[in-house]
Amino acid sequence: MASSANNLSWRHKKAKLFQSFCLGVTVSAVTLLAILIYQVSMLGLPWLDGQFLSSFPSRFPEKAGIKSALAGTLWLVSLTASIAIPIGVLAAVYLEEYAKPNRLTEFININIANLAGVPSIVYGILGLAIFVRTFALERSVLSGALTMSLLILPVIIIASREAVRAVPSSLRQAAYAVGATRWQVIRAHVLPSALPGILTGVILAISRAIGETAPLIMIGALTYVAFVPEGPMDEFTALPIQIFNWTSRPQQEFHELASAGIFVLLCVLLMMNAVAVYIRYRGSRE
Amino acid sequence: MQDENRTVLDINDVCISYAGELAVRNVSLPIYEKKITAIIGPSGCGKSTLLRSLNRMNDFIHGCEQSGYLGFHETDLYASSTDPVEVRLRIGMVFQRPNPFPKSIYRNVAWGPSINGFNGEMDERVEKALRQAALWDEVKDRLQDSALNLSGGQQQRLCIARTLAMEPEIILMDEPCSALDPVSTARIEDLLFELRENYTIVIVTHNMQQAARVSQYTAFLENGVLIEYGDTEDVFTRPANRRTEEYVTGRFG
């Protein structure tokens, strides 16, 4: 009895130890993020004003702004989202709900998993060869969006499949049992139930697209753009490219401008996350 | 007595296998109109599999194969010209665990008719189904509440109402009370007595007393083989087979 009690107190200690370890890890991750935001804000906030948001880039730091980069990023993201989300979600629904488990499906599965791990620069080369050259879309925002769509499709497909798979089969059976067709079951029950999970994956994927620089440089997005793209065929630049450009300059002022740019980039990301949280909240209430 | 019965479902020499493993072996039995037929037997004896084959719910299980003849009136349920969606319209199903849609009580009942082109008075249809399922008085003031807020027994009666709203000919029930407490179980059994006036019911149950109480015919399955089929009273009081006797008297299973 004594020994088992002894043993028990050691087990409690181990549980406590693990709890503190997890707490420590969480705190350090949050602290790092806080330090990053603090540094960026200290350097960049003084530069962040209406002039910064509404000016084109300039070689004079006090006149420089991110109008074209911000507009380019918004164009890129909305085009990428409207291409990649429908394709990704529908592919996931096909693979989960329709595809029979045979060799072809297995082959597709393995390839999607592998594609998710391909470095982004490779997608850039692919985009250059296919969209820029073969389809002659030039260095347009459409080329960029198509390349980004390729990059994030595997992430969207994998996350959406997980979400669709997590819908309990009892729900599907209930719907089939009242004479629903496959499409009615998917439309009325599977997709609504999977929506929060799908959204999470989509937001993660889009956030990745916002932050990516390498494939855009590869397909030849410009670093100095003194106009706002007005259509999908216009040339463009994007926030990460502008930030990269500023950090590579020797003057301290440009480094501070880069920090201001990073701050704006973070704000765009946070806003998107907020929208996702809101949609999830609405979905869970119904 | 026997010639009063009309066969609605003719199960003839049916075998069902999962990935090559036989779950139901050469089972033949009739399902009579407006009677309750109980299928009993120990766990894993294939009774749920057999039940699910009656409205083609096994179609969704990969590797499930079936042979034999399943006749619904004069049609072959598994003929290539038979639409499984239409089969499920006319042969409804209530599952082991209550599985309401995560929507309002009203939508749960109305969804089936609405997707199948019902364009009569939906409110009436919903009320009728909920009344038949003895749930109306409990939910009439909160039809727009989520069905997930109901108790387990209420959820199961809602699932029955959902099935009734389709006005099927046959209702299949797969251990409908196994997840419920005795009070809820008693309510559903009362409900079965009322429903058998108008519907043909096939019920799979683990509960021998339940089978004896509610059904007029009983089939006893073991290891996928139909050991005995007959009048419920005969099966329970003078079974022809020794295994049946041992099972219904609780000596195994």
Coordinates of C-alpha atoms in Angstrom, one line a residue:
Chain A
M1 CA 0.0 0.0 0.0
A2 CA 2.8 2.4 1.0
S3 CA 4.7 1.7 -2.2
S4 CA 1.6 2.2 -4.4
A5 CA 0.9 5.5 -2.6
N6 CA 4.5 6.4 -3.2
N7 CA 4.1 5.6 -6.8
L8 CA 0.9 7.7 -7.0
S9 CA 2.6 10.8 -5.8
W10 CA 5.3 10.3 -8.4
R11 CA 2.7 10.0 -11.1
H12 CA 1.0 13.2 -9.9
K13 CA 4.4 14.9 -10.0
K14 CA 4.9 13.7 -13.6
A15 CA 1.5 15.1 -14.6
K16 CA 2.4 18.4 -13.0
L17 CA 5.8 18.4 -14.7
F18 CA 4.2 17.8 -18.1
Q19 CA 1.7 20.6 -17.5
S20 CA 4.4 23.1 -16.6
F21 CA 6.4 22.0 -19.7
C22 CA 3.4 22.7 -22.0
L23 CA 2.8 26.0 -20.3
G24 CA 6.4 27.0 -20.8
V25 CA 6.4 26.1 -24.5
T26 CA 3.2 28.1 -25.0
V27 CA 4.5 31.1 -23.1
S28 CA 7.7 31.2 -25.1
A29 CA 5.9 31.0 -28.4
V30 CA 3.6 33.8 -27.5
T31 CA 6.6 35.8 -26.1
L32 CA 8.5 35.5 -29.3
L33 CA 5.5 36.7 -31.2
A34 CA 5.1 39.6 -28.8
I35 CA 8.7 40.6 -29.2
L36 CA 8.4 40.5 -33.0
I37 CA 5.3 42.7 -33.0
Y38 CA 6.9 45.1 -30.4
Q39 CA 10.1 45.6 -32.5
V40 CA 8.1 46.0 -35.8
S41 CA 5.8 48.5 -34.2
M42 CA 8.6 50.5 -32.6
L43 CA 10.4 50.9 -35.9
G44 CA 7.5 51.1 -38.2
L45 CA 4.6 52.8 -36.5
P46 CA 6.1 56.3 -36.8
W47 CA 6.1 55.9 -40.5
L48 CA 2.6 54.4 -40.7
D49 CA 0.2 57.2 -41.8
G50 CA -2.1 58.1 -44.6
Q51 CA 0.7 59.2 -46.7
F52 CA 2.4 55.8 -46.3
L53 CA -0.7 54.0 -47.3
S54 CA -1.6 56.2 -50.3
S55 CA 1.8 56.8 -51.9
F56 CA 3.7 54.8 -54.5
P57 CA 7.2 53.6 -53.8
S58 CA 9.9 56.3 -54.0
R59 CA 13.6 56.6 -53.6
F60 CA 13.0 59.2 -50.9
P61 CA 11.9 57.4 -47.8
E62 CA 9.6 60.2 -46.6
K63 CA 7.7 60.1 -49.9
A64 CA 7.6 56.3 -50.2
G65 CA 4.4 54.3 -49.6
I66 CA 2.8 50.9 -50.2
K67 CA -0.2 51.9 -52.3
S68 CA 0.8 49.7 -55.2
A69 CA 2.0 46.8 -53.0
L70 CA -1.1 46.8 -50.9
A71 CA -3.4 47.0 -54.0
G72 CA -1.3 44.2 -55.6
T73 CA -1.6 41.9 -52.6
L74 CA -5.4 42.5 -52.4
W75 CA -5.7 41.7 -56.1
L76 CA -3.5 38.7 -55.8
V77 CA -5.3 37.3 -52.8
S78 CA -8.8 37.8 -54.1
L79 CA -7.9 36.2 -57.5
T80 CA -6.1 33.4 -55.8
A81 CA -8.9 32.7 -53.4
S82 CA -11.5 32.7 -56.2
I83 CA -9.5 30.2 -58.2
A84 CA -8.1 27.9 -55.5
I85 CA -11.0 27.7 -53.0
P86 CA -13.7 26.3 -55.5
I87 CA -11.2 23.9 -57.1
G88 CA -9.7 22.8 -53.8
V89 CA -13.0 22.2 -52.0
L90 CA -14.6 20.4 -54.9
A91 CA -11.5 18.2 -55.3
A92 CA -11.7 17.3 -51.6
V93 CA -15.4 16.5 -51.9
Y94 CA -14.8 14.4 -54.9
L95 CA -11.9 12.5 -53.2
E96 CA -13.9 11.9 -50.0
E97 CA -17.4 11.4 -51.2
Y98 CA -17.2 10.0 -54.8
A99 CA -13.8 8.5 -55.5
K100 CA -13.6 4.7 -55.1
P101 CA -10.6 3.5 -53.1
N102 CA -8.6 2.2 -56.0
R103 CA -5.1 2.6 -57.4
L104 CA -5.8 5.8 -59.2
T105 CA -7.2 7.5 -56.0
E106 CA -4.3 6.2 -54.0
F107 CA -1.9 7.7 -56.6
I108 CA -3.7 11.0 -56.5
N109 CA -3.6 11.0 -52.7
I110 CA 0.1 10.4 -52.5
N111 CA 0.7 13.1 -55.1
I112 CA -1.3 15.7 -53.2
A113 CA 0.5 15.0 -50.0
N114 CA 3.8 15.3 -51.8
L115 CA 2.8 18.5 -53.6
A116 CA 2.1 20.1 -50.2
G117 CA 5.8 19.7 -49.4
V118 CA 7.2 21.1 -52.6
P119 CA 9.3 24.3 -52.1
S120 CA 7.5 27.4 -53.3
I121 CA 10.3 28.4 -55.6
V122 CA 9.5 25.3 -57.7
Y123 CA 5.9 26.5 -58.1
G124 CA 7.5 29.8 -59.3
I125 CA 9.4 28.0 -62.0
L126 CA 6.3 26.1 -63.0
G127 CA 4.3 29.3 -63.1
L128 CA 7.0 31.0 -65.2
A129 CA 7.0 28.1 -67.7
I130 CA 3.3 27.5 -68.0
F131 CA 1.4 30.7 -67.2
V132 CA 3.9 33.4 -68.1
R133 CA 5.4 31.8 -71.2
T134 CA 3.1 29.1 -72.6
F135 CA -0.2 30.8 -71.9
A136 CA 1.5 34.2 -72.5
L137 CA -0.2 35.8 -69.5
E138 CA 3.0 37.8 -69.0
R139 CA 3.9 39.1 -65.6
S140 CA 0.3 39.8 -64.8
V141 CA -1.5 39.6 -61.5
L142 CA -3.4 36.7 -63.1
S143 CA -0.1 34.7 -63.6
G144 CA 0.7 35.4 -60.0
A145 CA -2.7 34.3 -58.8
L146 CA -2.6 31.1 -60.9
T147 CA 0.9 30.2 -59.5
M148 CA -0.2 30.9 -56.0
S149 CA -3.3 28.8 -56.5
L150 CA -1.1 25.8 -57.5
L151 CA 0.9 26.5 -54.4
I152 CA -2.0 26.5 -51.9
L153 CA -4.2 23.9 -53.6
P154 CA -2.7 20.9 -51.8
V155 CA -3.1 22.6 -48.4
I156 CA -6.8 23.4 -49.2
I157 CA -7.5 20.0 -50.5
I158 CA -5.9 18.2 -47.5
A159 CA -7.6 20.4 -44.9
S160 CA -11.0 20.2 -46.6
R161 CA -10.7 16.4 -46.9
E162 CA -10.1 16.2 -43.2
A163 CA -13.1 18.4 -42.5
V164 CA -15.3 16.4 -44.8
R165 CA -14.1 13.1 -43.3
A166 CA -14.9 14.4 -39.8
V167 CA -18.6 14.7 -40.7
P168 CA -20.2 11.7 -38.8
S169 CA -21.4 9.0 -41.2
S170 CA -24.6 8.7 -39.1
L171 CA -25.6 12.1 -40.5
R172 CA -25.1 11.0 -44.1
Q173 CA -27.1 7.9 -43.4
A174 CA -29.9 9.8 -41.9
A175 CA -30.1 12.0 -45.0
Y176 CA -29.9 9.0 -47.4
A177 CA -32.6 7.3 -45.4
V178 CA -35.1 10.0 -46.2
G179 CA -34.5 9.6 -49.9
A180 CA -31.8 12.2 -50.5
T181 CA -29.5 11.9 -53.5
R182 CA -25.7 12.1 -53.0
W183 CA -25.7 15.7 -54.1
Q184 CA -28.5 16.6 -51.7
V185 CA -26.7 15.0 -48.8
I186 CA -23.4 16.8 -49.6
R187 CA -25.1 20.1 -50.2
A188 CA -27.4 20.2 -47.2
H189 CA -25.4 18.3 -44.6
V190 CA -21.8 17.4 -45.4
L191 CA -20.7 20.8 -46.6
P192 CA -22.4 22.9 -43.8
S193 CA -21.0 20.6 -41.2
A194 CA -17.5 20.6 -42.7
L195 CA -17.6 24.4 -43.3
P196 CA -15.7 25.5 -40.1
G197 CA -12.9 23.0 -40.8
I198 CA -12.7 23.9 -44.5
L199 CA -12.5 27.6 -43.6
T200 CA -9.7 27.0 -41.2
G201 CA -7.7 25.3 -44.0
V202 CA -8.6 28.0 -46.5
I203 CA -7.5 30.8 -44.2
L204 CA -4.2 29.0 -43.4
A205 CA -3.6 28.5 -47.1
I206 CA -4.5 32.1 -48.1
S207 CA -2.3 33.4 -45.3
R208 CA 0.5 31.4 -46.8
A209 CA -0.2 33.0 -50.2
I210 CA 0.0 36.5 -48.7
G211 CA 3.4 35.9 -47.2
E212 CA 5.0 34.1 -50.1
T213 CA 7.6 36.0 -52.0
A214 CA 9.8 33.5 -53.9
P215 CA 7.3 32.4 -56.6
L216 CA 6.3 36.0 -57.3
I217 CA 9.9 37.0 -57.9
M218 CA 10.3 33.9 -60.1
I219 CA 7.4 34.9 -62.3
G220 CA 8.8 38.4 -62.5
A221 CA 6.5 40.5 -60.3
L222 CA 8.0 44.0 -60.3
T223 CA 9.6 45.6 -57.3
Y224 CA 9.0 49.1 -58.4
V225 CA 5.5 49.8 -59.5
A226 CA 4.1 53.3 -59.7
F227 CA 0.5 52.3 -60.6
V228 CA -2.3 50.3 -59.1
P229 CA -3.4 47.2 -61.2
E230 CA -6.7 47.8 -62.7
G231 CA -7.4 44.4 -64.2
P232 CA -6.1 40.8 -63.9
M233 CA -3.8 41.3 -66.9
D234 CA -1.9 44.3 -65.3
E235 CA 1.6 44.0 -63.9
F236 CA 1.8 44.2 -60.1
T237 CA 3.9 44.0 -57.0
A238 CA 3.0 42.6 -53.6
L239 CA 3.6 43.5 -50.0
P240 CA 6.3 40.9 -49.3
I241 CA 8.2 41.9 -52.4
Q242 CA 8.1 45.6 -51.4
I243 CA 9.2 44.7 -47.9
F244 CA 12.1 42.6 -49.3
N245 CA 13.1 45.5 -51.5
W246 CA 13.2 47.9 -48.7
T247 CA 15.2 45.7 -46.3
S248 CA 17.8 45.1 -49.0
R249 CA 18.6 48.9 -49.2
P250 CA 21.4 50.3 -47.0
Q251 CA 19.5 53.3 -45.5
Q252 CA 18.0 52.9 -42.0
E253 CA 14.9 54.8 -43.1
F254 CA 14.0 52.1 -45.6
H255 CA 14.4 49.4 -42.9
E256 CA 11.9 51.3 -40.8
L257 CA 9.6 51.5 -43.8
A258 CA 9.9 47.8 -44.2
S259 CA 8.8 47.4 -40.6
A260 CA 5.8 49.6 -41.3
G261 CA 5.1 47.4 -44.3
I262 CA 5.3 44.2 -42.1
F263 CA 2.8 45.8 -39.8
V264 CA 0.4 46.4 -42.6
L265 CA 0.9 42.8 -43.8
L266 CA 0.2 41.5 -40.3
C267 CA -3.0 43.6 -40.1
V268 CA -4.2 42.2 -43.4
L269 CA -3.6 38.7 -42.0
L270 CA -5.4 39.4 -38.8
M271 CA -8.4 40.9 -40.6
M272 CA -8.7 37.8 -42.7
N273 CA -8.5 35.6 -39.6
A274 CA -11.2 37.8 -37.9
V275 CA -13.5 37.2 -40.8
A276 CA -12.9 33.4 -40.6
V277 CA -13.6 33.4 -36.8
Y278 CA -16.8 35.3 -37.4
I279 CA -18.0 32.9 -40.1
R280 CA -17.1 29.9 -37.9
Y281 CA -19.0 31.5 -35.0
R282 CA -22.0 32.0 -37.1
G283 CA -21.8 28.5 -38.4
S284 CA -21.6 27.0 -35.0
R285 CA -24.6 28.8 -33.7
E286 CA -27.0 27.4 -36.3
Chain B
M1 CA -54.8 -16.5 -40.2
Q2 CA -51.9 -17.1 -42.6
D3 CA -53.8 -16.3 -45.7
E4 CA -54.7 -12.8 -44.4
N5 CA -51.1 -11.9 -44.7
R6 CA -49.8 -10.1 -47.7
T7 CA -46.1 -10.3 -48.3
V8 CA -44.5 -6.9 -49.0
L9 CA -40.9 -7.9 -48.8
D10 CA -39.7 -11.2 -50.1
I11 CA -36.3 -12.1 -48.8
N12 CA -35.2 -15.0 -50.9
D13 CA -31.9 -16.9 -50.4
V14 CA -30.0 -13.7 -49.6
C15 CA -26.3 -13.8 -48.9
I16 CA -24.3 -10.7 -47.9
S17 CA -20.6 -10.5 -47.5
Y18 CA -18.1 -7.8 -46.5
A19 CA -14.7 -8.1 -48.3
G20 CA -15.4 -11.7 -49.0
E21 CA -16.5 -12.6 -45.5
L22 CA -20.1 -13.9 -45.4
A23 CA -22.2 -12.0 -42.9
V24 CA -25.6 -13.3 -44.0
R25 CA -26.0 -16.8 -45.4
N26 CA -28.9 -17.9 -47.6
V27 CA -31.6 -16.2 -45.6
S28 CA -35.2 -16.5 -46.8
L29 CA -38.2 -15.0 -45.1
P30 CA -41.3 -13.0 -45.8
I31 CA -42.1 -9.6 -44.4
Y32 CA -45.9 -9.3 -44.0
E33 CA -47.8 -6.1 -44.6
K34 CA -48.8 -4.1 -41.5
K35 CA -47.1 -6.5 -39.1
I36 CA -44.1 -6.0 -37.0
T37 CA -41.4 -8.5 -37.7
A38 CA -38.5 -8.7 -35.2
I39 CA -35.1 -9.9 -36.0
I40 CA -33.2 -11.2 -33.0
G41 CA -29.9 -12.8 -32.4
P42 CA -26.5 -12.4 -30.7
S43 CA -24.2 -9.5 -31.6
G44 CA -22.5 -9.9 -34.9
C45 CA -25.0 -12.4 -36.2
G46 CA -25.8 -10.3 -39.3
K47 CA -29.2 -9.0 -38.3
S48 CA -28.3 -5.3 -38.8
T49 CA -26.6 -6.2 -42.1
L50 CA -29.7 -8.0 -43.3
L51 CA -31.9 -5.0 -42.2
R52 CA -29.7 -2.5 -44.0
S53 CA -29.9 -4.5 -47.2
L54 CA -33.7 -4.0 -47.2
N55 CA -33.4 -0.3 -48.2
R56 CA -30.0 -0.5 -49.9
M57 CA -28.1 1.2 -47.1
N58 CA -25.3 -1.3 -47.6
D59 CA -24.6 0.4 -51.0
F60 CA -22.4 2.9 -49.1
I61 CA -20.2 0.2 -47.5
H62 CA -17.3 -0.5 -49.7
G63 CA -16.7 -4.2 -50.3
C64 CA -20.2 -5.2 -49.4
E65 CA -21.6 -7.7 -51.9
Q66 CA -25.0 -9.3 -52.1
S67 CA -26.6 -12.2 -53.9
G68 CA -30.1 -13.7 -53.8
Y69 CA -33.4 -12.0 -54.5
L70 CA -35.1 -9.2 -52.6
G71 CA -38.5 -8.4 -53.8
F72 CA -40.5 -5.4 -52.8
H73 CA -44.1 -6.1 -54.1
E74 CA -43.2 -7.2 -57.6
T75 CA -40.0 -5.3 -58.1
D76 CA -36.5 -6.6 -57.6
L77 CA -34.8 -4.2 -55.1
Y78 CA -31.4 -4.8 -56.5
A79 CA -32.3 -4.8 -60.2
S80 CA -30.2 -2.3 -62.2
S81 CA -33.3 -0.5 -63.2
T82 CA -34.3 0.1 -59.5
D83 CA -33.4 3.5 -58.2
P84 CA -32.0 3.2 -54.7
V85 CA -33.2 6.7 -53.8
E86 CA -36.7 5.7 -54.6
V87 CA -36.3 2.5 -52.6
R88 CA -35.4 4.6 -49.5
L89 CA -38.3 6.9 -50.1
R90 CA -40.7 4.0 -49.7
I91 CA -38.7 2.1 -47.1
G92 CA -37.6 4.4 -44.3
M93 CA -35.1 3.7 -41.6
V94 CA -34.6 4.6 -37.9
F95 CA -31.0 4.0 -36.6
Q96 CA -29.5 2.7 -33.5
R97 CA -28.3 6.0 -32.2
P98 CA -30.6 9.0 -32.6
N99 CA -29.1 11.0 -35.4
P100 CA -31.1 14.1 -35.9
F101 CA -29.8 16.7 -38.3
P102 CA -28.0 19.6 -36.6
K103 CA -30.9 21.9 -37.6
S104 CA -34.2 23.0 -36.1
I105 CA -36.9 20.4 -35.0
Y106 CA -39.1 21.6 -37.8
R107 CA -36.4 21.4 -40.5
N108 CA -35.5 17.8 -39.3
V109 CA -39.0 16.7 -40.2
A110 CA -39.6 18.9 -43.2
W111 CA -36.3 18.3 -45.0
G112 CA -37.2 14.8 -46.4
P113 CA -40.5 15.9 -48.0
S114 CA -39.0 19.2 -49.2
I115 CA -36.2 17.6 -51.1
N116 CA -38.5 15.1 -52.7
G117 CA -40.8 17.8 -54.2
F118 CA -43.6 17.8 -51.6
N119 CA -45.6 20.9 -52.3
G120 CA -48.5 20.5 -50.0
E121 CA -49.0 22.2 -46.7
M122 CA -45.7 21.6 -45.0
D123 CA -46.8 22.7 -41.5
E124 CA -49.6 20.1 -41.6
R125 CA -47.2 17.4 -42.7
V126 CA -44.7 18.2 -39.9
E127 CA -47.5 18.4 -37.3
K128 CA -48.9 15.1 -38.4
A129 CA -45.6 13.3 -38.3
L130 CA -44.7 14.7 -34.9
R131 CA -48.2 13.7 -33.6
Q132 CA -47.7 10.2 -34.9
A133 CA -44.4 10.0 -33.2
A134 CA -46.0 11.2 -29.9
L135 CA -43.7 14.2 -29.8
W136 CA -45.9 17.0 -30.8
D137 CA -47.1 18.1 -27.3
E138 CA -43.5 18.3 -26.1
V139 CA -42.1 20.4 -29.0
K140 CA -45.0 22.3 -30.5
D141 CA -43.9 25.6 -28.8
R142 CA -40.3 25.3 -29.8
L143 CA -40.2 23.9 -33.4
Q144 CA -37.5 26.3 -34.3
D145 CA -35.1 25.2 -31.5
S146 CA -32.2 23.0 -32.5
A147 CA -33.0 19.3 -32.5
L148 CA -29.7 18.7 -30.6
N149 CA -31.2 20.3 -27.5
L150 CA -33.8 17.4 -27.1
S151 CA -33.2 14.5 -24.8
G152 CA -32.0 11.2 -26.3
G153 CA -35.5 9.7 -26.2
Q154 CA -37.1 12.8 -27.8
Q155 CA -34.4 12.8 -30.5
Q156 CA -35.2 9.2 -31.4
R157 CA -38.9 10.0 -31.6
L158 CA -37.9 12.9 -33.8
C159 CA -36.0 10.5 -36.0
I160 CA -39.1 8.4 -36.2
A161 CA -41.2 11.5 -37.1
R162 CA -38.6 12.3 -39.8
T163 CA -39.2 8.9 -41.3
L164 CA -43.0 9.1 -40.9
A165 CA -43.0 12.5 -42.7
M166 CA -41.9 10.6 -45.8
E167 CA -45.1 8.4 -45.5
P168 CA -43.1 5.2 -46.3
E169 CA -44.7 1.8 -46.6
I170 CA -42.1 0.1 -44.5
I171 CA -40.1 1.3 -41.6
L172 CA -36.9 -0.4 -40.7
M173 CA -35.6 0.0 -37.1
D174 CA -32.1 -0.9 -36.2
E175 CA -32.1 -1.4 -32.4
P176 CA -34.0 1.9 -32.0
C177 CA -34.0 1.7 -28.2
S178 CA -30.6 0.5 -27.4
A179 CA -29.3 4.0 -26.6
L180 CA -32.3 4.9 -24.5
D181 CA -33.5 4.7 -20.9
P182 CA -36.4 2.4 -19.9
V183 CA -39.0 5.2 -19.9
S184 CA -38.1 6.4 -23.4
T185 CA -38.0 2.7 -24.5
A186 CA -41.5 2.2 -23.2
R187 CA -42.8 5.3 -25.0
I188 CA -41.3 4.0 -28.3
E189 CA -42.8 0.6 -27.8
D190 CA -46.2 2.2 -27.3
L191 CA -45.6 4.1 -30.5
L192 CA -44.9 0.9 -32.3
F193 CA -48.3 -0.5 -31.3
E194 CA -49.9 2.5 -32.9
L195 CA -47.8 2.5 -36.0
R196 CA -48.4 -1.1 -36.9
E197 CA -52.0 -0.2 -37.8
N198 CA -50.7 1.6 -40.9
Y199 CA -47.1 0.6 -41.4
T200 CA -45.1 -2.5 -42.0
I201 CA -42.2 -2.5 -39.5
V202 CA -39.1 -4.6 -39.3
I203 CA -37.2 -4.2 -36.0
V204 CA -33.8 -5.5 -35.1
T205 CA -33.5 -5.8 -31.3
H206 CA -31.2 -7.1 -28.7
N207 CA -33.9 -7.0 -26.2
M208 CA -35.8 -10.3 -26.1
Q209 CA -38.7 -9.0 -24.1
Q210 CA -39.1 -6.2 -26.5
A211 CA -39.3 -8.6 -29.5
A212 CA -41.8 -10.7 -27.6
R213 CA -43.9 -7.6 -26.6
V214 CA -44.1 -5.7 -29.9
S215 CA -43.7 -8.1 -32.8
Q216 CA -46.1 -10.6 -34.4
Y217 CA -43.3 -12.5 -36.3
T218 CA -39.8 -13.2 -35.2
A219 CA -36.7 -14.3 -37.0
F220 CA -33.8 -15.7 -35.1
L221 CA -30.4 -15.4 -36.7
E222 CA -27.1 -16.9 -35.6
N223 CA -23.8 -16.5 -37.5
G224 CA -25.6 -15.2 -40.4
V225 CA -27.9 -18.2 -40.7
L226 CA -31.6 -18.0 -40.2
I227 CA -32.2 -20.6 -37.4
E228 CA -35.9 -20.1 -36.9
Y229 CA -38.7 -17.9 -38.2
G230 CA -42.3 -17.9 -37.2
D231 CA -45.1 -16.5 -35.1
T232 CA -43.6 -14.6 -32.3
E233 CA -45.6 -16.5 -29.8
D234 CA -44.4 -19.8 -31.2
V235 CA -40.8 -18.7 -31.3
F236 CA -40.8 -17.7 -27.7
T237 CA -43.0 -20.3 -26.1
R238 CA -42.4 -23.4 -28.2
P239 CA -39.3 -22.9 -30.3
A240 CA -38.6 -25.7 -32.8
N241 CA -34.9 -25.3 -32.6
R242 CA -32.8 -25.9 -29.5
R243 CA -30.5 -22.9 -30.2
T244 CA -33.5 -20.7 -30.4
E245 CA -34.8 -22.0 -27.1
E246 CA -31.4 -21.4 -25.4
Y247 CA -31.2 -17.9 -26.8
V248 CA -34.7 -16.8 -26.0
T249 CA -34.5 -18.2 -22.5
G250 CA -31.3 -16.2 -22.0
R251 CA -28.9 -19.2 -21.7
F252 CA -26.5 -17.5 -24.2
G253 CA -26.2 -14.3 -26.3

